[in-house]
Amino acid sequence: MAMPLPIPSNATITAWARLIRAHNIVFAAVEGELKAAGFPPLAWYDVLLELRRSGGSLRPLEVERHLLLAQHNVSRLVDRLEKARFVKRLPVEGDARAQIIAITDEGRDLLTRMWPAYAAAIQKHVGDRLDSEIDATQLSHLLARLTQSEK
Amino acid sequence: MAMPLPIPSNATITAWARLIRAHNIVFAAVEGELKAAGFPPLAWYDVLLELRRSGGSLRPLEVERHLLLAQHNVSRLVDRLEKARFVKRLPVEGDARAQIIAITDEGRDLLTRMWPAYAAAIQKHVGDRLDSEIDATQLSHLLARLTQSEK
DNA sequence: TAAGATTGAGCCGTCAATCTTT
DNA sequence: AAAGATTGACGGCTCAATCTTA
């Protein structure tokens, strides 16, 4: 008699373990290089980039949706960004509960200054480790599957 | 004239972004299910599993090496595990600086009780989202490349 | 009551400094 | 001085509770 296949399969368990490990190693390496160059955490870059992409400002709820952060995390992250002068909180006409988070000139400048170091780190820790564009595309494709909703 | 290719390539940048996003989504989903079932963080499971795999005990430095944790993190993690009775710290003969971290019966029991829920979560959030064993193997292979040393 | 956002308490990770033993 | 490990201070995340306005 054949042995029943384990659920999850060994291939699935290995994929899980390597996803966690690859992320931890690559993320720490990239963020570590930026930190060594005197830059703030990548979470700051992510928020500022979303703001710039969206024309300069977003509502907190939109930041939460784009970056998959909880409401209170955005609140605290914006606290730090505002204290560092990279964003400003603006009131919303007609709804005193709401606010708009707007990137400042200093925030745009930080994005500009960070990108060369960030790009170099991505190339070093991701691009240089894959043999070809085809591999990068294939990896992206498989990772995208993990974040799609159930079949 | 052809445009120069950006470095890193768009494919590389996409692979980086999806690695981060896939990890965040899948990890939060798996750990969230375990937490909802009343279990401790995955980091606890990782340490206990390494101890069991190694015959029941390890030196802190070996835990650091296996799990890619800093010395002080292991120290604090073991504090919590010891307080929860899942491990014990034992002295080392002949070197009063050193210690041995040993899994307890309660620790082994936790591993046993967690695995069914953990396995189900991995299947749901990884296995079920890949079309085949071949995909899981291919993904593992590409992720492994990211953690190999420079060519 | 609900929506939008913040707050306080506590947990966890990180940095630099420290302690003890070799 | 170096090795093994811990500690204090603090940054950042998470939970539940809260505050304000709609």
Short mmCIF file of C-alpha atoms (C1' of nucleotides) in Angstrom, two decimals:
data_model
loop_
_atom_site.label_atom_id
_atom_site.label_comp_id
_atom_site.label_asym_id
_atom_site.label_seq_id
_atom_site.Cartn_x
_atom_site.Cartn_y
_atom_site.Cartn_z
CA MET A 1 0.00 0.00 0.00
CA ALA A 2 1.18 3.53 -0.76
CA MET A 3 1.70 5.90 2.13
CA PRO A 4 -0.93 8.65 2.28
CA LEU A 5 0.52 11.98 1.25
CA PRO A 6 0.93 14.34 4.18
CA ILE A 7 -1.31 17.40 4.27
CA PRO A 8 0.20 19.90 3.77
CA SER A 9 2.71 18.25 1.43
CA ASN A 10 6.39 18.49 2.14
CA ALA A 11 6.70 20.80 -0.85
CA THR A 12 4.15 23.15 0.67
CA ILE A 13 5.83 23.14 4.07
CA THR A 14 9.17 23.88 2.45
CA ALA A 15 7.68 26.74 0.46
CA TRP A 16 6.23 28.21 3.69
CA ALA A 17 9.52 27.89 5.55
CA ARG A 18 11.52 29.43 2.73
CA LEU A 19 9.07 32.29 2.31
CA ILE A 20 9.56 33.26 5.94
CA ARG A 21 13.30 32.78 5.86
CA ALA A 22 13.88 34.54 2.55
CA HIS A 23 11.80 37.48 3.68
CA ASN A 24 13.58 37.80 6.99
CA ILE A 25 17.04 37.64 5.46
CA VAL A 26 16.37 39.89 2.48
CA PHE A 27 14.33 42.45 4.38
CA ALA A 28 16.89 42.75 7.16
CA ALA A 29 19.68 43.10 4.61
CA VAL A 30 17.94 45.83 2.62
CA GLU A 31 16.70 47.78 5.60
CA GLY A 32 20.06 47.37 7.28
CA GLU A 33 21.86 49.01 4.38
CA LEU A 34 19.47 51.93 4.44
CA LYS A 35 19.80 52.31 8.16
CA ALA A 36 23.58 52.20 7.88
CA ALA A 37 23.30 55.07 5.39
CA GLY A 38 21.37 57.07 7.97
CA PHE A 39 17.88 56.58 6.56
CA PRO A 40 14.67 55.81 8.47
CA PRO A 41 12.77 52.49 8.34
CA LEU A 42 11.23 51.25 5.10
CA ALA A 43 7.75 51.77 6.55
CA TRP A 44 8.38 55.50 6.31
CA TYR A 45 9.35 55.17 2.67
CA ASP A 46 6.24 53.13 1.96
CA VAL A 47 3.90 55.75 3.38
CA LEU A 48 5.63 58.64 1.65
CA LEU A 49 5.68 56.78 -1.66
CA GLU A 50 1.95 56.06 -1.45
CA LEU A 51 1.31 59.71 -0.74
CA ARG A 52 3.40 60.88 -3.68
CA ARG A 53 1.83 58.31 -6.01
CA SER A 54 -1.62 59.53 -5.00
CA GLY A 55 -0.87 63.12 -5.89
CA GLY A 56 0.52 64.17 -2.53
CA SER A 57 -2.10 63.26 0.03
CA LEU A 58 -4.36 60.49 1.29
CA ARG A 59 -6.86 59.83 4.02
CA PRO A 60 -5.58 57.59 6.83
CA LEU A 61 -8.05 54.89 5.85
CA GLU A 62 -6.56 54.78 2.36
CA VAL A 63 -3.07 54.45 3.76
CA GLU A 64 -4.32 51.53 5.85
CA ARG A 65 -5.78 49.86 2.79
CA HIS A 66 -2.74 50.36 0.58
CA LEU A 67 -0.18 49.29 3.14
CA LEU A 68 -2.23 46.71 5.06
CA LEU A 69 -1.76 48.50 8.36
CA ALA A 70 -4.13 48.74 11.28
CA GLN A 71 -5.75 52.06 12.10
CA HIS A 72 -3.75 52.64 15.27
CA ASN A 73 -0.50 51.80 13.49
CA VAL A 74 -1.12 54.42 10.86
CA SER A 75 -1.93 56.88 13.60
CA ARG A 76 1.40 56.29 15.32
CA LEU A 77 3.41 56.07 12.13
CA VAL A 78 1.98 59.42 11.01
CA ASP A 79 2.84 60.82 14.43
CA ARG A 80 6.49 60.04 13.80
CA LEU A 81 6.44 61.21 10.21
CA GLU A 82 4.84 64.46 11.24
CA LYS A 83 7.30 65.01 14.05
CA ALA A 84 10.09 64.49 11.52
CA ARG A 85 8.38 67.04 9.21
CA PHE A 86 7.88 64.57 6.35
CA VAL A 87 4.07 64.85 6.39
CA LYS A 88 1.42 67.27 7.62
CA ARG A 89 -2.07 66.55 8.91
CA LEU A 90 -4.73 68.77 7.37
CA PRO A 91 -8.39 69.14 8.33
CA VAL A 92 -11.16 68.01 5.98
CA GLU A 93 -13.87 70.47 4.91
CA GLY A 94 -17.23 69.36 6.18
CA ASP A 95 -16.13 66.47 8.42
CA ALA A 96 -14.35 67.42 11.58
CA ARG A 97 -13.57 63.78 12.43
CA ALA A 98 -11.55 63.26 9.30
CA GLN A 99 -8.14 64.44 8.18
CA ILE A 100 -5.82 64.40 5.22
CA ILE A 101 -2.21 63.33 5.39
CA ALA A 102 -0.08 65.34 2.98
CA ILE A 103 3.55 64.81 2.05
CA THR A 104 5.80 67.82 2.60
CA ASP A 105 8.70 69.04 0.48
CA GLU A 106 11.02 67.44 2.99
CA GLY A 107 9.11 64.18 2.52
CA ARG A 108 9.52 64.33 -1.25
CA ASP A 109 13.17 65.10 -0.75
CA LEU A 110 13.60 62.06 1.48
CA LEU A 111 12.10 59.81 -1.20
CA THR A 112 14.50 61.26 -3.74
CA ARG A 113 17.52 60.84 -1.52
CA MET A 114 16.60 57.32 -0.41
CA TRP A 115 15.84 55.79 -3.78
CA PRO A 116 19.43 55.35 -5.05
CA ALA A 117 20.44 53.50 -1.87
CA TYR A 118 17.18 51.54 -1.83
CA ALA A 119 17.49 50.56 -5.49
CA ALA A 120 21.08 49.45 -5.03
CA ALA A 121 20.09 47.30 -2.07
CA ILE A 122 17.22 45.68 -3.99
CA GLN A 123 19.53 44.91 -6.87
CA LYS A 124 22.17 43.46 -4.57
CA HIS A 125 19.86 41.27 -2.50
CA VAL A 126 17.21 40.35 -5.07
CA GLY A 127 18.27 41.13 -8.62
CA ASP A 128 21.80 39.78 -8.37
CA ARG A 129 20.59 36.54 -6.82
CA LEU A 130 18.18 35.62 -9.59
CA ASP A 131 19.67 34.37 -12.82
CA SER A 132 17.42 36.22 -15.21
CA GLU A 133 14.47 38.48 -15.78
CA ILE A 134 12.48 35.34 -16.40
CA ASP A 135 13.25 34.07 -12.91
CA ALA A 136 12.22 37.39 -11.35
CA THR A 137 8.98 37.32 -13.30
CA GLN A 138 8.31 33.72 -12.37
CA LEU A 139 8.96 34.42 -8.70
CA SER A 140 6.65 37.44 -8.80
CA HIS A 141 3.97 35.33 -10.39
CA LEU A 142 4.14 32.61 -7.78
CA LEU A 143 4.22 35.08 -4.89
CA ALA A 144 1.21 36.88 -6.32
CA ARG A 145 -0.76 33.66 -6.13
CA LEU A 146 -0.28 33.56 -2.39
CA THR A 147 -2.06 36.85 -1.97
CA GLN A 148 -5.00 36.14 -4.22
CA SER A 149 -8.36 35.23 -2.77
CA GLU A 150 -9.52 31.64 -2.62
CA LYS A 151 -10.16 29.83 -5.86
CA MET B 1 17.90 54.59 -29.52
CA ALA B 2 16.71 52.03 -26.99
CA MET B 3 16.02 53.21 -23.47
CA PRO B 4 18.60 51.93 -20.98
CA LEU B 5 17.14 49.23 -18.76
CA PRO B 6 16.56 50.44 -15.23
CA ILE B 7 18.71 48.92 -12.50
CA PRO B 8 17.15 47.16 -10.73
CA SER B 9 14.82 46.00 -13.49
CA ASN B 10 11.10 46.37 -13.09
CA ALA B 11 10.85 42.61 -12.75
CA THR B 12 13.27 42.70 -9.82
CA ILE B 13 11.44 45.54 -8.11
CA THR B 14 8.15 43.70 -8.51
CA ALA B 15 9.66 40.52 -7.08
CA TRP B 16 10.91 42.49 -4.06
CA ALA B 17 7.56 44.16 -3.48
CA ARG B 18 5.65 40.91 -3.77
CA LEU B 19 8.02 39.09 -1.46
CA ILE B 20 7.35 41.63 1.25
CA ARG B 21 3.62 41.72 0.63
CA ALA B 22 3.17 37.95 0.33
CA HIS B 23 5.11 37.39 3.52
CA ASN B 24 3.15 39.98 5.45
CA ILE B 25 -0.21 38.66 4.33
CA VAL B 26 0.53 34.96 4.68
CA PHE B 27 2.41 35.26 7.96
CA ALA B 28 -0.28 37.38 9.57
CA ALA B 29 -2.96 34.97 8.37
CA VAL B 30 -1.20 31.87 9.69
CA GLU B 31 -0.14 33.38 13.00
CA GLY B 32 -3.57 34.93 13.39
CA GLU B 33 -5.28 31.57 13.13
CA LEU B 34 -2.97 30.11 15.73
CA LYS B 35 -3.50 33.05 18.04
CA ALA B 36 -7.26 32.78 17.60
CA ALA B 37 -6.94 29.16 18.72
CA GLY B 38 -5.18 30.31 21.89
CA PHE B 39 -1.62 29.48 20.88
CA PRO B 40 1.52 31.58 21.41
CA PRO B 41 3.51 33.29 18.63
CA LEU B 42 5.25 31.25 15.94
CA ALA B 43 8.63 32.29 17.31
CA TRP B 44 7.90 30.10 20.31
CA TYR B 45 7.11 27.16 18.06
CA ASP B 46 10.31 27.73 16.10
CA VAL B 47 12.51 27.59 19.19
CA LEU B 48 10.78 24.54 20.63
CA LEU B 49 10.93 22.73 17.30
CA GLU B 50 14.66 23.36 17.00
CA LEU B 51 15.17 22.04 20.50
CA ARG B 52 13.17 18.88 19.82
CA ARG B 53 14.94 18.32 16.48
CA SER B 54 18.28 18.58 18.22
CA GLY B 55 17.47 15.91 20.74
CA GLY B 56 15.90 18.17 23.34
CA SER B 57 18.42 20.88 24.06
CA LEU B 58 20.71 23.45 22.50
CA ARG B 59 23.12 26.19 23.50
CA PRO B 60 21.79 29.72 23.05
CA LEU B 61 24.37 30.38 20.35
CA GLU B 62 23.03 27.45 18.34
CA VAL B 63 19.50 28.74 18.63
CA GLU B 64 20.74 32.08 17.32
CA ARG B 65 22.39 30.42 14.37
CA HIS B 66 19.43 28.21 13.47
CA LEU B 67 16.79 30.90 13.79
CA LEU B 68 18.84 33.94 12.74
CA LEU B 69 18.17 35.77 15.97
CA ALA B 70 20.41 38.17 17.85
CA GLN B 71 21.88 37.12 21.16
CA HIS B 72 19.72 39.43 23.25
CA ASN B 73 16.60 38.32 21.42
CA VAL B 74 17.25 34.71 22.28
CA SER B 75 17.83 35.74 25.85
CA ARG B 76 14.46 37.45 26.08
CA LEU B 77 12.60 34.80 24.12
CA VAL B 78 13.98 32.12 26.41
CA ASP B 79 12.92 34.24 29.40
CA ARG B 80 9.33 34.06 28.19
CA LEU B 81 9.50 30.39 27.29
CA GLU B 82 10.97 29.58 30.68
CA LYS B 83 8.35 31.62 32.50
CA ALA B 84 5.71 29.67 30.60
CA ARG B 85 7.45 26.40 31.59
CA PHE B 86 8.14 25.31 28.02
CA VAL B 87 11.93 25.27 28.47
CA LYS B 88 14.46 25.10 31.30
CA ARG B 89 17.91 26.65 31.57
CA LEU B 90 20.57 24.23 32.75
CA PRO B 91 24.18 24.92 33.75
CA VAL B 92 27.07 23.59 31.68
CA GLU B 93 29.75 21.46 33.31
CA GLY B 94 33.10 23.17 33.22
CA ASP B 95 32.01 26.58 31.92
CA ALA B 96 30.08 28.75 34.30
CA ARG B 97 29.34 31.36 31.63
CA ALA B 98 27.46 28.94 29.44
CA GLN B 99 24.07 27.28 29.69
CA ILE B 100 21.88 24.75 27.97
CA ILE B 101 18.29 25.38 26.98
CA ALA B 102 16.22 22.22 27.30
CA ILE B 103 12.65 21.64 26.17
CA THR B 104 10.29 20.44 28.90
CA ASP B 105 7.46 17.93 28.67
CA GLU B 106 5.06 20.88 28.51
CA GLY B 107 7.09 22.24 25.61
CA ARG B 108 6.87 18.96 23.72
CA ASP B 109 3.17 18.87 24.45
CA LEU B 110 2.72 22.37 23.04
CA LEU B 111 4.41 21.34 19.79
CA THR B 112 2.11 18.35 19.54
CA ARG B 113 -1.01 20.37 20.21
CA MET B 114 -0.05 23.22 17.86
CA TRP B 115 0.92 21.20 14.82
CA PRO B 116 -2.58 20.27 13.59
CA ALA B 117 -3.69 23.91 13.66
CA TYR B 118 -0.39 25.08 12.19
CA ALA B 119 -0.49 22.49 9.41
CA ALA B 120 -4.07 23.40 8.53
CA ALA B 121 -3.17 27.08 8.34
CA ILE B 122 -0.16 26.40 6.09
CA GLN B 123 -2.31 24.31 3.79
CA LYS B 124 -5.01 26.96 3.65
CA HIS B 125 -2.74 29.93 3.03
CA VAL B 126 0.05 28.34 1.02
CA GLY B 127 -0.85 24.88 -0.28
CA ASP B 128 -4.35 25.71 -1.46
CA ARG B 129 -3.13 28.79 -3.30
CA LEU B 130 -0.58 27.01 -5.43
CA ASP B 131 -1.87 24.89 -8.26
CA SER B 132 0.44 21.94 -7.88
CA GLU B 133 3.36 20.35 -6.14
CA ILE B 134 5.44 21.56 -9.03
CA ASP B 135 4.54 25.17 -8.27
CA ALA B 136 5.40 24.74 -4.60
CA THR B 137 8.73 23.22 -5.53
CA GLN B 138 9.46 25.94 -8.06
CA LEU B 139 8.62 28.65 -5.52
CA SER B 140 10.84 27.03 -2.92
CA HIS B 141 13.65 26.85 -5.42
CA LEU B 142 13.42 30.53 -6.35
CA LEU B 143 13.15 31.64 -2.72
CA ALA B 144 16.17 29.55 -1.82
CA ARG B 145 18.22 31.47 -4.34
CA LEU B 146 17.56 34.67 -2.46
CA THR B 147 19.22 33.32 0.65
CA GLN B 148 22.29 31.86 -1.00
CA SER B 149 25.59 33.64 -0.81
CA GLU B 150 26.85 35.74 -3.67
CA LYS B 151 27.72 34.03 -6.91
"C1'" DT C 1 -25.10 53.99 16.92
"C1'" DA C 2 -21.48 54.15 13.78
"C1'" DA C 3 -17.31 56.26 11.64
"C1'" DG C 4 -12.73 58.22 12.01
"C1'" DA C 5 -9.02 58.52 14.64
"C1'" DT C 6 -6.27 58.47 19.06
"C1'" DT C 7 -4.63 56.67 23.55
"C1'" DG C 8 -2.75 53.67 27.47
"C1'" DA C 9 -0.91 49.36 28.70
"C1'" DG C 10 1.82 45.82 27.59
"C1'" DC C 11 4.66 42.80 24.52
"C1'" DC C 12 8.51 42.28 21.54
"C1'" DG C 13 12.73 43.65 19.14
"C1'" DT C 14 16.94 46.68 18.95
"C1'" DC C 15 20.79 49.41 20.53
"C1'" DA C 16 24.42 50.14 23.47
"C1'" DA C 17 26.24 49.03 27.72
"C1'" DT C 18 27.16 45.68 31.22
"C1'" DC C 19 28.26 41.56 33.90
"C1'" DT C 20 30.67 37.26 34.67
"C1'" DT C 21 33.79 33.87 33.44
"C1'" DT C 22 37.52 32.28 30.50
"C1'" DA D 1 41.06 40.95 26.15
"C1'" DA D 2 37.47 37.76 24.48
"C1'" DA D 3 33.34 34.72 24.99
"C1'" DG D 4 28.68 33.89 26.65
"C1'" DA D 5 24.85 35.90 28.10
"C1'" DT D 6 21.89 39.57 30.31
"C1'" DT D 7 20.07 44.29 31.18
"C1'" DG D 8 18.09 49.20 30.71
"C1'" DA D 9 16.25 52.32 27.72
"C1'" DC D 10 13.60 53.00 23.97
"C1'" DG D 11 11.18 52.33 19.33
"C1'" DG D 12 7.39 50.18 17.31
"C1'" DC D 13 3.35 46.99 17.18
"C1'" DT D 14 -1.06 45.12 19.25
"C1'" DC D 15 -5.01 44.91 22.13
"C1'" DA D 16 -8.78 46.95 24.11
"C1'" DA D 17 -10.74 51.10 25.42
"C1'" DT D 18 -11.70 55.87 24.49
"C1'" DC D 19 -12.75 60.30 22.41
"C1'" DT D 20 -15.07 63.18 19.08
"C1'" DT D 21 -18.08 64.02 15.41
"C1'" DA D 22 -21.65 62.38 12.17
#
